[in-house]
Coordinates of C-alpha atoms in Angstrom, one line a residue:
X1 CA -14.2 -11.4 -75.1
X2 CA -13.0 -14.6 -76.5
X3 CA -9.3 -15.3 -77.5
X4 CA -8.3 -17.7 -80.3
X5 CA -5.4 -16.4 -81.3
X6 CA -2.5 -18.2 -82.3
X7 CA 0.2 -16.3 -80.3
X8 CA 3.0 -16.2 -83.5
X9 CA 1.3 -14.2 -86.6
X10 CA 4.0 -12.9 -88.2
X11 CA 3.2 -9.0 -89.4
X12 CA 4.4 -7.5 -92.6
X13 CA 7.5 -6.3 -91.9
X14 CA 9.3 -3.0 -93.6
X15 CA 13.0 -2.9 -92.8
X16 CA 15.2 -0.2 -94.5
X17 CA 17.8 -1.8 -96.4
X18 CA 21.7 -1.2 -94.6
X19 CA 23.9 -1.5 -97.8
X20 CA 27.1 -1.2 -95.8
X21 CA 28.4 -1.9 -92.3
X22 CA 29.4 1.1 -89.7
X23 CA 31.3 0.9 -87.0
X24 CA 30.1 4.6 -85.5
X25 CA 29.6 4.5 -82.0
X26 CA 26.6 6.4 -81.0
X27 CA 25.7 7.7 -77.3
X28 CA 23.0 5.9 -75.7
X29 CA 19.8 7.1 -77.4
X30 CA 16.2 7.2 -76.5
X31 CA 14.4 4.7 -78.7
X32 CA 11.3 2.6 -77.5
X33 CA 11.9 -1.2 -77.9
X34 CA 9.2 -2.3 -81.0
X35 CA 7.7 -5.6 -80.0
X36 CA 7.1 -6.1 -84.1
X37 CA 10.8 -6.5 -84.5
X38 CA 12.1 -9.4 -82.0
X39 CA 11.7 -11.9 -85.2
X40 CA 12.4 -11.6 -89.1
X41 CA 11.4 -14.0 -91.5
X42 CA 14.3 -15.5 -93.6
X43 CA 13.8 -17.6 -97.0
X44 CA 16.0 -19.7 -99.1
X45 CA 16.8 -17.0 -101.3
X46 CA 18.4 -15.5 -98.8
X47 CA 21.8 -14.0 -99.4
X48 CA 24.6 -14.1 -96.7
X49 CA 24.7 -10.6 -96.8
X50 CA 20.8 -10.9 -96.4
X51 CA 21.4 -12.6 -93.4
X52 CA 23.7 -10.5 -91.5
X53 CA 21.4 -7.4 -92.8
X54 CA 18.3 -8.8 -91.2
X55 CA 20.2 -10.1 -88.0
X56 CA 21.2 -6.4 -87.2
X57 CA 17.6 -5.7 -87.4
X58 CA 16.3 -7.3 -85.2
X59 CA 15.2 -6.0 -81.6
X60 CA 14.6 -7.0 -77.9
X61 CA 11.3 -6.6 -77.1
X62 CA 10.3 -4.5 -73.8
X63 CA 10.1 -8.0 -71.8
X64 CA 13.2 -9.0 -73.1
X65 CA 14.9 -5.7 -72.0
X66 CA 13.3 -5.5 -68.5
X67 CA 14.5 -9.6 -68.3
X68 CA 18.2 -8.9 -69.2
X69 CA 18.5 -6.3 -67.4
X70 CA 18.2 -8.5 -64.2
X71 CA 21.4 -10.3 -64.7
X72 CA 21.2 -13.0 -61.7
X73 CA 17.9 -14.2 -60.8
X74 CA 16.8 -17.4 -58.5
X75 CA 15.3 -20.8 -58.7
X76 CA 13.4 -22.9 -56.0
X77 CA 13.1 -26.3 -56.1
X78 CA 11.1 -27.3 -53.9
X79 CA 7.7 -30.0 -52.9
X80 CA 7.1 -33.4 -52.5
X81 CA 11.0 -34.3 -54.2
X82 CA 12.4 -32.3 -51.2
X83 CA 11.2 -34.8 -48.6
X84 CA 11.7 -37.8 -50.7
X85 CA 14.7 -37.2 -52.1
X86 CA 14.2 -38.1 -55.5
X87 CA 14.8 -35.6 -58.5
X88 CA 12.2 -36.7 -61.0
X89 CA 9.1 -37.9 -58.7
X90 CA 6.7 -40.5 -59.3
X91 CA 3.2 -38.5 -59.2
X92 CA 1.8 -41.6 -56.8
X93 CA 3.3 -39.2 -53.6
X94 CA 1.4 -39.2 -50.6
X95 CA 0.7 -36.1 -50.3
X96 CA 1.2 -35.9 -46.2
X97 CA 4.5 -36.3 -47.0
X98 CA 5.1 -32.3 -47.7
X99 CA 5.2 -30.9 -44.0
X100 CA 7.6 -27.9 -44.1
X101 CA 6.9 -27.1 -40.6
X102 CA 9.5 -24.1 -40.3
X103 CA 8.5 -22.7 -43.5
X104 CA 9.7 -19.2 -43.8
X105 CA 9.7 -17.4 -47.3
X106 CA 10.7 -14.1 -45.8
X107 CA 13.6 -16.1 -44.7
X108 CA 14.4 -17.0 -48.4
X109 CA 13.6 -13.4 -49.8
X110 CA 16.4 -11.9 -47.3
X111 CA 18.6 -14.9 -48.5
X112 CA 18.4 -13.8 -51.9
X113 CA 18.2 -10.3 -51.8
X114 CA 21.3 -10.4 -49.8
X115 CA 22.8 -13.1 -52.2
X116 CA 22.1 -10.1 -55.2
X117 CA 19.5 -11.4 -56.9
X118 CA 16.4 -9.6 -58.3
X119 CA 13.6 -12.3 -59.3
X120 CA 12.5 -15.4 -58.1
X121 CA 11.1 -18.7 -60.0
X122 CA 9.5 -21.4 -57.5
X123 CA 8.5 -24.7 -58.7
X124 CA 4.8 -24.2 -58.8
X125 CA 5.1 -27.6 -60.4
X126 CA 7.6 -30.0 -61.0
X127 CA 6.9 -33.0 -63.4
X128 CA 5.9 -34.8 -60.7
X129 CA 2.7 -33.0 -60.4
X130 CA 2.1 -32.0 -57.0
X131 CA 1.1 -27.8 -57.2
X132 CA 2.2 -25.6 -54.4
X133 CA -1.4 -24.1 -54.1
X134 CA -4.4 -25.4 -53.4
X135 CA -5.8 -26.0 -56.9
X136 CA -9.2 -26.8 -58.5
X137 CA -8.2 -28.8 -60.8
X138 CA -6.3 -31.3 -59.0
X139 CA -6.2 -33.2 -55.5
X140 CA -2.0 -33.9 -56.2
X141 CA -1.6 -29.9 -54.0
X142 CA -0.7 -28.8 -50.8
X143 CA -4.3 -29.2 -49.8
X144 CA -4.2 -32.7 -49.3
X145 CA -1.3 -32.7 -46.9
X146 CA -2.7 -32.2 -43.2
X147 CA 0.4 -29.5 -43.1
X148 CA -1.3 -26.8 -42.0
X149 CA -4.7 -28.9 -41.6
X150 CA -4.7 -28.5 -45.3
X151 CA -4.8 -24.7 -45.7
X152 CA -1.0 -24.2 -46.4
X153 CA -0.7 -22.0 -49.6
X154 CA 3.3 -22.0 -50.4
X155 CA 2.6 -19.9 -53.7
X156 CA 1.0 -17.2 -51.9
X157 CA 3.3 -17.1 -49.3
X158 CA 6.6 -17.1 -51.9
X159 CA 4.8 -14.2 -53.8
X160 CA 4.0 -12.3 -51.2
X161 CA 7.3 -12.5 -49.2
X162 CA 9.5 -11.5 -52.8
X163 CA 7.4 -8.6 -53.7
X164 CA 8.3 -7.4 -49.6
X165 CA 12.0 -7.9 -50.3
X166 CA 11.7 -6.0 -53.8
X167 CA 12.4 -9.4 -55.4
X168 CA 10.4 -10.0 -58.7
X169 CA 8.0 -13.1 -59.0
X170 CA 8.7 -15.8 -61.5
X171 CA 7.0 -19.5 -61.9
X172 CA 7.9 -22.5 -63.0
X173 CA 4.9 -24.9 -64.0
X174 CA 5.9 -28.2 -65.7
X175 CA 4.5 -29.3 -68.7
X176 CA 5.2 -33.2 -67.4
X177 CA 3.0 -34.3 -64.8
X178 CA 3.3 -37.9 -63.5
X179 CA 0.0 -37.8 -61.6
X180 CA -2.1 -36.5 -63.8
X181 CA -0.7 -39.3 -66.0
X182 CA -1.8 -42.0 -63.4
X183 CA -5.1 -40.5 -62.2
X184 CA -5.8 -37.6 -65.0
X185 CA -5.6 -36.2 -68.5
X186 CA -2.1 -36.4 -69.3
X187 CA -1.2 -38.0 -72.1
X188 CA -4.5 -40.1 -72.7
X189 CA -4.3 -39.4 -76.2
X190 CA -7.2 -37.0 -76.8
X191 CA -7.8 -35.0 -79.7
X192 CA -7.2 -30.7 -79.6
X193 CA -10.4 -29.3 -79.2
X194 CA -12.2 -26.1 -78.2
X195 CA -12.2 -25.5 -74.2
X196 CA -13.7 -22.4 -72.1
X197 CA -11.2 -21.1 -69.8
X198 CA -11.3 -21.2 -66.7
X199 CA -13.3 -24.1 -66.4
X200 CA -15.8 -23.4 -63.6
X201 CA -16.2 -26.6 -61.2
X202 CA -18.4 -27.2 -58.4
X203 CA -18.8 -25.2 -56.1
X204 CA -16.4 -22.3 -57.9
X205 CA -17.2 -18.7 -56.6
X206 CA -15.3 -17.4 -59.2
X207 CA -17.0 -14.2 -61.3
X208 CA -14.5 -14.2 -64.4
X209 CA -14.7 -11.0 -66.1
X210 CA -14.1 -12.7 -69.1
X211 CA -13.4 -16.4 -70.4
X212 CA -10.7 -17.6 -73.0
X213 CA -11.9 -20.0 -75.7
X214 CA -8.8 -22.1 -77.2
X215 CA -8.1 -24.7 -78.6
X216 CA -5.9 -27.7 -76.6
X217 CA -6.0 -31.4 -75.4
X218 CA -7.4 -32.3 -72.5
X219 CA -4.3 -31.5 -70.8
X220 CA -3.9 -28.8 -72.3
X221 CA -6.8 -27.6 -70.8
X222 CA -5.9 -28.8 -67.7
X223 CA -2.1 -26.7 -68.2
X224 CA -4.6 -23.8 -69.3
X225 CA -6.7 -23.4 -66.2
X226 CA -3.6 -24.0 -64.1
X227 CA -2.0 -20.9 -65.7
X228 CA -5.4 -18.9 -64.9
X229 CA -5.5 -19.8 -61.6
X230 CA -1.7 -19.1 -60.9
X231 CA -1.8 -15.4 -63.2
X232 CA -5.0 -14.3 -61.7
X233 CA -5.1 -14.8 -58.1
X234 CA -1.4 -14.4 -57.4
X235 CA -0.4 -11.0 -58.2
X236 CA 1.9 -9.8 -60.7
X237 CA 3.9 -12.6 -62.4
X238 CA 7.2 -11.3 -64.2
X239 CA 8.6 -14.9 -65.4
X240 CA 7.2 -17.8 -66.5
X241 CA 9.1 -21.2 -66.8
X242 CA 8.0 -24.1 -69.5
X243 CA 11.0 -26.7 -69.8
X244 CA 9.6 -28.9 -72.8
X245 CA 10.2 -32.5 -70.3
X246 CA 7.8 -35.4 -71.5
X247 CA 6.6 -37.8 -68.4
X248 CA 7.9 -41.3 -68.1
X249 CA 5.2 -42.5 -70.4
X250 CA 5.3 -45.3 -73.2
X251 CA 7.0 -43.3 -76.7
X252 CA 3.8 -43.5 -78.4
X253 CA 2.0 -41.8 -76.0
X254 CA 3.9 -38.5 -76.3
X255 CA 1.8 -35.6 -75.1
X256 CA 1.9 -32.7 -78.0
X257 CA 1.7 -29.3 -75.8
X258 CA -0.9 -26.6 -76.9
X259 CA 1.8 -23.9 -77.3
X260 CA 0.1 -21.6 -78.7
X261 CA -2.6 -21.3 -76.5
X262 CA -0.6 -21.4 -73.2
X263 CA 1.6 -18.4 -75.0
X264 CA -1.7 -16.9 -75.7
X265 CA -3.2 -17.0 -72.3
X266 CA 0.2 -15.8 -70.7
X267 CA 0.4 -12.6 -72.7
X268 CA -2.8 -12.0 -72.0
X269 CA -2.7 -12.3 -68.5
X270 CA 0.6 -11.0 -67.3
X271 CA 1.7 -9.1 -70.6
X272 CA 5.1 -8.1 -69.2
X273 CA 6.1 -11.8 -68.1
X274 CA 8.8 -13.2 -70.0
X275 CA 7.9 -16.9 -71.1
X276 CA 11.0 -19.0 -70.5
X277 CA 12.5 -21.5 -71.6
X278 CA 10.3 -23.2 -74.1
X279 CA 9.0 -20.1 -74.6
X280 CA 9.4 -17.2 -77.3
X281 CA 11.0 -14.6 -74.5
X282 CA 14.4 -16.9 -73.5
X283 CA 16.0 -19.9 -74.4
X284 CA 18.6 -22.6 -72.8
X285 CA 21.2 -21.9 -72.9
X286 CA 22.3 -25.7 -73.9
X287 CA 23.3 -26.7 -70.4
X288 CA 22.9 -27.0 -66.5
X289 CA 26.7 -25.9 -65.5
X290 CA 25.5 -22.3 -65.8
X291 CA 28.1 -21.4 -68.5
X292 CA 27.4 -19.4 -71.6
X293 CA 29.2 -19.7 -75.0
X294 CA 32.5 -17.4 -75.0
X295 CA 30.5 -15.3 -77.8
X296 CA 26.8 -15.8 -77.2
X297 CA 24.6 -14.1 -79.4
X298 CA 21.1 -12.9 -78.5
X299 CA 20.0 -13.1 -82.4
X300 CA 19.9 -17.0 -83.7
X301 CA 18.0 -18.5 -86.2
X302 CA 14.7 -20.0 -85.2
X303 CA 12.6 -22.2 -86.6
X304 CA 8.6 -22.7 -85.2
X305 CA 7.4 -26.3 -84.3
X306 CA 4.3 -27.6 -83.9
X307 CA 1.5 -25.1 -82.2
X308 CA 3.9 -22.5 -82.5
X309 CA 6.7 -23.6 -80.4
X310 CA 9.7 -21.5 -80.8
X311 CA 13.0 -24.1 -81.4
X312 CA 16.7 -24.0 -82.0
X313 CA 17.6 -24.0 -86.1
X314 CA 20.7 -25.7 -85.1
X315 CA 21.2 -27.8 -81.8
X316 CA 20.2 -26.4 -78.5
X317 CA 23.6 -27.3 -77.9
X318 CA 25.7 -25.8 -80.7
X319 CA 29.1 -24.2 -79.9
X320 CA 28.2 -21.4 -82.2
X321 CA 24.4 -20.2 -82.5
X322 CA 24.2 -16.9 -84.0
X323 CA 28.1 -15.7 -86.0
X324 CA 27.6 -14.9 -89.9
X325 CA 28.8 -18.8 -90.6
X326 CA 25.9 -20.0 -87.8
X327 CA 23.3 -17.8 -89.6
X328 CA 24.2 -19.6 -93.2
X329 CA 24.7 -22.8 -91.8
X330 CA 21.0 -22.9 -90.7
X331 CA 19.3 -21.9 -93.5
X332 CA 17.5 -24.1 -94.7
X333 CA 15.8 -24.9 -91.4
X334 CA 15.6 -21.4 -90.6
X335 CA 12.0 -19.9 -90.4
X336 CA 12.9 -16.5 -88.3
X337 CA 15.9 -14.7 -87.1
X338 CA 15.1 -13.7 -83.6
X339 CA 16.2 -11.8 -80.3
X340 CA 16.1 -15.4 -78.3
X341 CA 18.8 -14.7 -75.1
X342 CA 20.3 -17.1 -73.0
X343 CA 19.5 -18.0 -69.6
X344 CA 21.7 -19.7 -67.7
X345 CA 21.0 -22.3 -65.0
X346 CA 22.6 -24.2 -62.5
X347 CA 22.1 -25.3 -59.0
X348 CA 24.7 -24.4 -55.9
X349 CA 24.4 -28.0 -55.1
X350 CA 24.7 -30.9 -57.0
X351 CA 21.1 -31.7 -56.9
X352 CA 17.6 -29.4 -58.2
X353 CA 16.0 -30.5 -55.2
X354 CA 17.7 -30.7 -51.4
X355 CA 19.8 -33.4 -50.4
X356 CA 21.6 -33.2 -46.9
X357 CA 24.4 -34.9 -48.0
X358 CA 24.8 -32.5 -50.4
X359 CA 27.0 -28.9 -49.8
X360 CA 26.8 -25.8 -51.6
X361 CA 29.2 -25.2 -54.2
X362 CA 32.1 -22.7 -53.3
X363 CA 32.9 -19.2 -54.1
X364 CA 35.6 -19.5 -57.0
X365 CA 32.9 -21.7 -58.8
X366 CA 30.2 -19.5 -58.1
X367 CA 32.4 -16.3 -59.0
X368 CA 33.1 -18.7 -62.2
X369 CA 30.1 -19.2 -63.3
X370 CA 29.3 -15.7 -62.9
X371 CA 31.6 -14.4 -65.4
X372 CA 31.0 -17.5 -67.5
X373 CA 27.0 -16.3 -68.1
X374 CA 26.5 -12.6 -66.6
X375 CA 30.1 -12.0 -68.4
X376 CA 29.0 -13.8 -71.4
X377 CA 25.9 -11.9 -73.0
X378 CA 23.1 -13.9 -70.6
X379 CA 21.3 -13.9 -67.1
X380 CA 22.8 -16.2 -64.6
X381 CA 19.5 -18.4 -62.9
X382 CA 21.1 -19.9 -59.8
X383 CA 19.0 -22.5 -58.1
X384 CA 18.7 -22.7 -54.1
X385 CA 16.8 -25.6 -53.3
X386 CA 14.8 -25.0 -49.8
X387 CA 15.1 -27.8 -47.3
X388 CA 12.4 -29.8 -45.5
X389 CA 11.8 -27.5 -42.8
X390 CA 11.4 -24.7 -45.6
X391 CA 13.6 -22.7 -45.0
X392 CA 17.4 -22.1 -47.1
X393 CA 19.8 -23.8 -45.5
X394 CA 22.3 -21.6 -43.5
X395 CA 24.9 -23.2 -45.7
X396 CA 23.6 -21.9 -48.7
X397 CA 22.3 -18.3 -46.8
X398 CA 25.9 -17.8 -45.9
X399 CA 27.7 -18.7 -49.7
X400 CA 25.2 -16.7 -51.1
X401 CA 26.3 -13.8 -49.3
X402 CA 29.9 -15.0 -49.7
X403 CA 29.3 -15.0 -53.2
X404 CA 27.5 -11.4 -53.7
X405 CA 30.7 -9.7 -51.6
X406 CA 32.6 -11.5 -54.1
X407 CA 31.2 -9.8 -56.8
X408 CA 31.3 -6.8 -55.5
X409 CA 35.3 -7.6 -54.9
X410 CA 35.4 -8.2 -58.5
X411 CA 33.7 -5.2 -59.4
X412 CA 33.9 -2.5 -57.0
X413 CA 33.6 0.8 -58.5
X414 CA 34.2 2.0 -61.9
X415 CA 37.1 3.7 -62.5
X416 CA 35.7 5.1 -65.6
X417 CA 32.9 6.8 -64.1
X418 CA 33.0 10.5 -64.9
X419 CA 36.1 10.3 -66.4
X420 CA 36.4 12.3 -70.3
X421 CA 35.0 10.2 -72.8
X422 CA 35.5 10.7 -76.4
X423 CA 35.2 9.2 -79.9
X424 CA 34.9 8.7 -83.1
X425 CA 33.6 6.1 -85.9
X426 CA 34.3 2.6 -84.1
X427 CA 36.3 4.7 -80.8
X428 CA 35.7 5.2 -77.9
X429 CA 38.7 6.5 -75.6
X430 CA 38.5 7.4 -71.8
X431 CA 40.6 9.5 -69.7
X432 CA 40.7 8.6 -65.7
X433 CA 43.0 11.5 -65.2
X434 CA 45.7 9.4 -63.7
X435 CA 47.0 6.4 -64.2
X436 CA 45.4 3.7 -62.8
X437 CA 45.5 0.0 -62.3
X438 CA 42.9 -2.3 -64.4
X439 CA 42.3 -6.0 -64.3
X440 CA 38.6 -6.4 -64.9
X441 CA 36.8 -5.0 -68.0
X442 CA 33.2 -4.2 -68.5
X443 CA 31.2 -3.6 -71.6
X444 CA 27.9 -3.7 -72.9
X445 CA 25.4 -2.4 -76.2
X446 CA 22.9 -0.4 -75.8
X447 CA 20.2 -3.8 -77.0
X448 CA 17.7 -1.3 -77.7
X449 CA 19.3 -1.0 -81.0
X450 CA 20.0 -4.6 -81.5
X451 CA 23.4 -6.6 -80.6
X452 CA 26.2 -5.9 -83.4
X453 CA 29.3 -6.3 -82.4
X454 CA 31.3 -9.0 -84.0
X455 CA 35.2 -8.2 -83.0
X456 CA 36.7 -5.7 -80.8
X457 CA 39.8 -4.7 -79.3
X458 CA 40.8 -3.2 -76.0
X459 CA 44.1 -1.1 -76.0
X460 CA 45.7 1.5 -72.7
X461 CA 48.1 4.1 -73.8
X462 CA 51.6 2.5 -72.5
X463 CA 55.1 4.4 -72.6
X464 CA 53.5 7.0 -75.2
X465 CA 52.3 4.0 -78.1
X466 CA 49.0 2.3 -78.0
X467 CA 49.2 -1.2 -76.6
X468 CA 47.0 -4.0 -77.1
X469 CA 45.1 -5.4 -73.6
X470 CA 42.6 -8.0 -74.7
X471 CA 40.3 -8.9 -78.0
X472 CA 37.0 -10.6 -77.8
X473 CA 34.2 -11.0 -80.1
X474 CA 30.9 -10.5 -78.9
X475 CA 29.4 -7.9 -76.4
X476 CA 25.5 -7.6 -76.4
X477 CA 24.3 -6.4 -72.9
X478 CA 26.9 -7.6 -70.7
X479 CA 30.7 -8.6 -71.5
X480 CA 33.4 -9.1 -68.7
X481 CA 36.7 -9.5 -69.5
X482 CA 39.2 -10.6 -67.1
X483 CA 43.0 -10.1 -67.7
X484 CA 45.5 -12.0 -66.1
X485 CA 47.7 -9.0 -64.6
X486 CA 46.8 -5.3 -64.2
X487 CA 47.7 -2.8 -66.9
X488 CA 48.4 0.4 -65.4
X489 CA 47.2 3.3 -67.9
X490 CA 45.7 6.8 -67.6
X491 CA 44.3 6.4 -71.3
X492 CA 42.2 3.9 -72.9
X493 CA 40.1 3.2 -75.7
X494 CA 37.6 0.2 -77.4
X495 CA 38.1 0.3 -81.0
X496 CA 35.2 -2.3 -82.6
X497 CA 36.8 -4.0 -85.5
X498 CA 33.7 -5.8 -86.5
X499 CA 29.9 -5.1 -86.2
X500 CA 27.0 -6.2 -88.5
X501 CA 25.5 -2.7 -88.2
X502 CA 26.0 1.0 -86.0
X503 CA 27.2 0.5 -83.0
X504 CA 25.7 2.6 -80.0
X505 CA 27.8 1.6 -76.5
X506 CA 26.1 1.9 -73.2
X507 CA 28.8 1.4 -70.6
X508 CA 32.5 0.8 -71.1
X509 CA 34.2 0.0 -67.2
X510 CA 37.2 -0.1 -65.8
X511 CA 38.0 -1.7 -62.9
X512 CA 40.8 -3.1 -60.0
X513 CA 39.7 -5.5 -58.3
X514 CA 39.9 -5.9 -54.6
X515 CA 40.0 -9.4 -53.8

């Protein structure tokens, strides 16, 4: 069966009108996520009240869901960069310079799993070109080093080790590729045309039980078969990682990326993967500290670029993305309103790639930047860059295990847990039973129904009278609050003092921490 598809056709929407704002807060309900309803269209007749309506509409898909619900996941950097120790390589590597002679990926999968995480991305590709597998479509691979007499397979062996640890598999494949500038395709200024995917070469025992016809450069074509080879022969693939980086090539040789097809062929061939971060599924979150927004929405205004290319309405780096004033502000180069969440990354050393001058960074700025995205309405990506013996360094093994206790310090168990909950329109009160200390405060929406929350207000019943404990804006699926003392109260309550639309809470925590 052919596919030529262009991934974004909008269907005709039908949204019941909301012609006032509730505050009611519903118990956690049982409705499917509908993939029609991560994007709405907007229009310049839009209303500000049109706006707001629409954004309280709109609803995580499946993926999206599955994704966030993650909350810390890991990034790899590693290949040829790790053993020149450059950050951006040139694509003109000898390959025989990749010999990770200790390389152990069960070594990083108990690393990580004992660090907290839940899914791993590894640099199938970095802009540099050289693939972690022993491709077809390229000699710039692990093939041509005499590492393993040229047999190594690093991607099999990461895939294979995460799904043993429990660890979910995610890839990152760079759009930019140095080499194939040099001694391929890239940017040689060809025209999109129609290609057959996978491209059998000489020699290929492949059987396809079906090929993909779609339109793209010849790069694109060359991305294409790349993301065949990796989605069909690898196993299961739960991310997938496109930054939007150009090579170091002259500005009038700019590659245009065949977005749409490379969207098309991932949802075809691993339909639960979420397509991060130029991608439709997540965005950057703006920058590489690992920090979210204080009030980060997962509903911002969109607008499509060429072959489909989902982009920011405002600035990727815009202080506010997605409030009522956001929403109007962008307008006029607004094409959607869409469930786009934030992923945060960052690296635990200064560098993407391993440096042995370089140390991890410590726990308070780990436990930091934990509250600042996981706290903050995204999913933390924390990169741990494997050395040149592959393996993590014992550094990095021990701060990531420094760093999960931490947490769990933070976070130990919830006092709220079984306690009596009730409520009515925009409350929610629980009752521990006793009093008890509080210094860390956990909420989150059920996203199923959208994020709506605009304002809210934390109060604990003190000496007999209400007392207010903290007031944030924004919740969506995860919001920590920290307060600077504990507030010792048997009875407390969330009043929501602003929402878009009905409000249904899935967790309201109380904890003490132990650290």
């Amino acid at each position: 069966m052919a596919v030529s598809r262009r991934l974004f056709v909008t269907a005709a929407l039908t949204l019941a009108a909301a012609g006032r704002t509730s505050f009611a807060l519903a118990a956690t309900g049982t409705a499917p996520a509908d993939e029609s309803r991560y994007r709405i269209p907007v229009g310049s007749t839009d209303t500000a009240a049109d706006l707001v309506r629409k954004a309280s509409q709109v609803r995580p898909t499946a993926r999206q869901i599955a994704w966030q619900e993650l909350g810390q996941t890991a990034f790899l950097h590693f290949g040829v960069n790790t053993f020149t120790g450059l950050e951006w390589g040139t694509g003109d590597e000898d390959p025989d310079v990749f010999q990770p002679v200790g390389l152990d990926t069960d070594q990083w999968a108990r690393a990580l799993v004992d660090g907290g995480f839940k899914l791993a991305i590894l640099t199938v590709k970095h802009h540099d070109g050289f693939v972690l597998y022993p491709s077809r479509y390229t000699n710039h691979t692990v093939a041509s080093s005499s590492w393993l007499d040229g047999h190594g397979d690093v991607l099999r062996s990461f895939a294979d080790s995460m799904r043993r640890h429990g660890l979910k598999v995610g890839v990152y494949i760079s759009p930019a590729d140095e080499n194939q500038y040099l001694h391929g395709v890239y940017a040689n200024g060809s025209s999109r045309g129609t290609h057959t995917i996978p491209t059998l070469v000489d020699g290929d025992d492949r059987t396809p039980a079906e090929f993909f016809t779609l339109d793209a450069t010849d790069y694109g074509a060359h991305m294409l078969n790349t993301l065949y080879e990796v989605l069909t022969e690898y196993g299961q693939v739960d991310e997938v990682w496109f930054d939007g980086a150009q090579g170091h090539i002259p500005s009038d040789k700019v590659e245009d990326y065949d977005w749409d097809s490379w969207y098309t062929l991932v949802r075809t061939l691993a339909p639960a993967a979420a397509i991060a971060v130029t991608g439709p599924d997540l965005r950057w979150v703006g920058n590489e500290s690992g920090l979210a927004r204080e009030d980060e929405w997962s509903v911002i205004p969109v607008k499509e670029e060429q072959y489909g290319r989902t982009d920011w309405a405002l600035s990727y780096d815009t202080p506010d993305e997605g409030s009522r004033a956001a929403l109007v502000t962008a307008l006029p180069g607004t094409d959607y309103l869409q469930w786009w969440p934030a992923e945060c990354d960052v690296s635990i050393r200064d560098g993407w790639f391993y440096h042995a001058d370089q140390l991890p960074k410590s726990v308070d700025e780990l436990t930091e930047i934990y509250f600042g995205s996981v706290g903050r309405n995204s999913v933390l990506l924390l990169n741990v860059p494997p050395d040149t013996q592959g393996l993590l360094h014992d550094t990095d093994v021990i701060r990531l295990r420094e760093f999960r206790e931490r947490i769990e310090a933070e976070l130990p168990v919830d006092l709220a847990r079984g306690a009596r909950v009730t409520g009515s329109p925009g409350v929610r009160t629980v009752d521990l039973g006793a009093v008890r200390a509080v210094d860390r405060i956990r909420l989150a929406e059920d996203i199923r129904h959208g994020q709506q929350i605009e304002r809210f207000v934390v109060e604990a019943l003190v000496d007999g009278a209400w007392t207010q404990v903290v007031t944030a804006g924004t919740v969506g699926a995860s919001r920590i609050l920290l307060l600077d003392a504990p507030v010792a109260a048997r009875r407390w309550r969330l009043r929501v003092t602003g929402a878009r639309a009905a409000v249904r809470i899935k967790e309201f925590g109380l904890f003490k921490s132990v650290v």
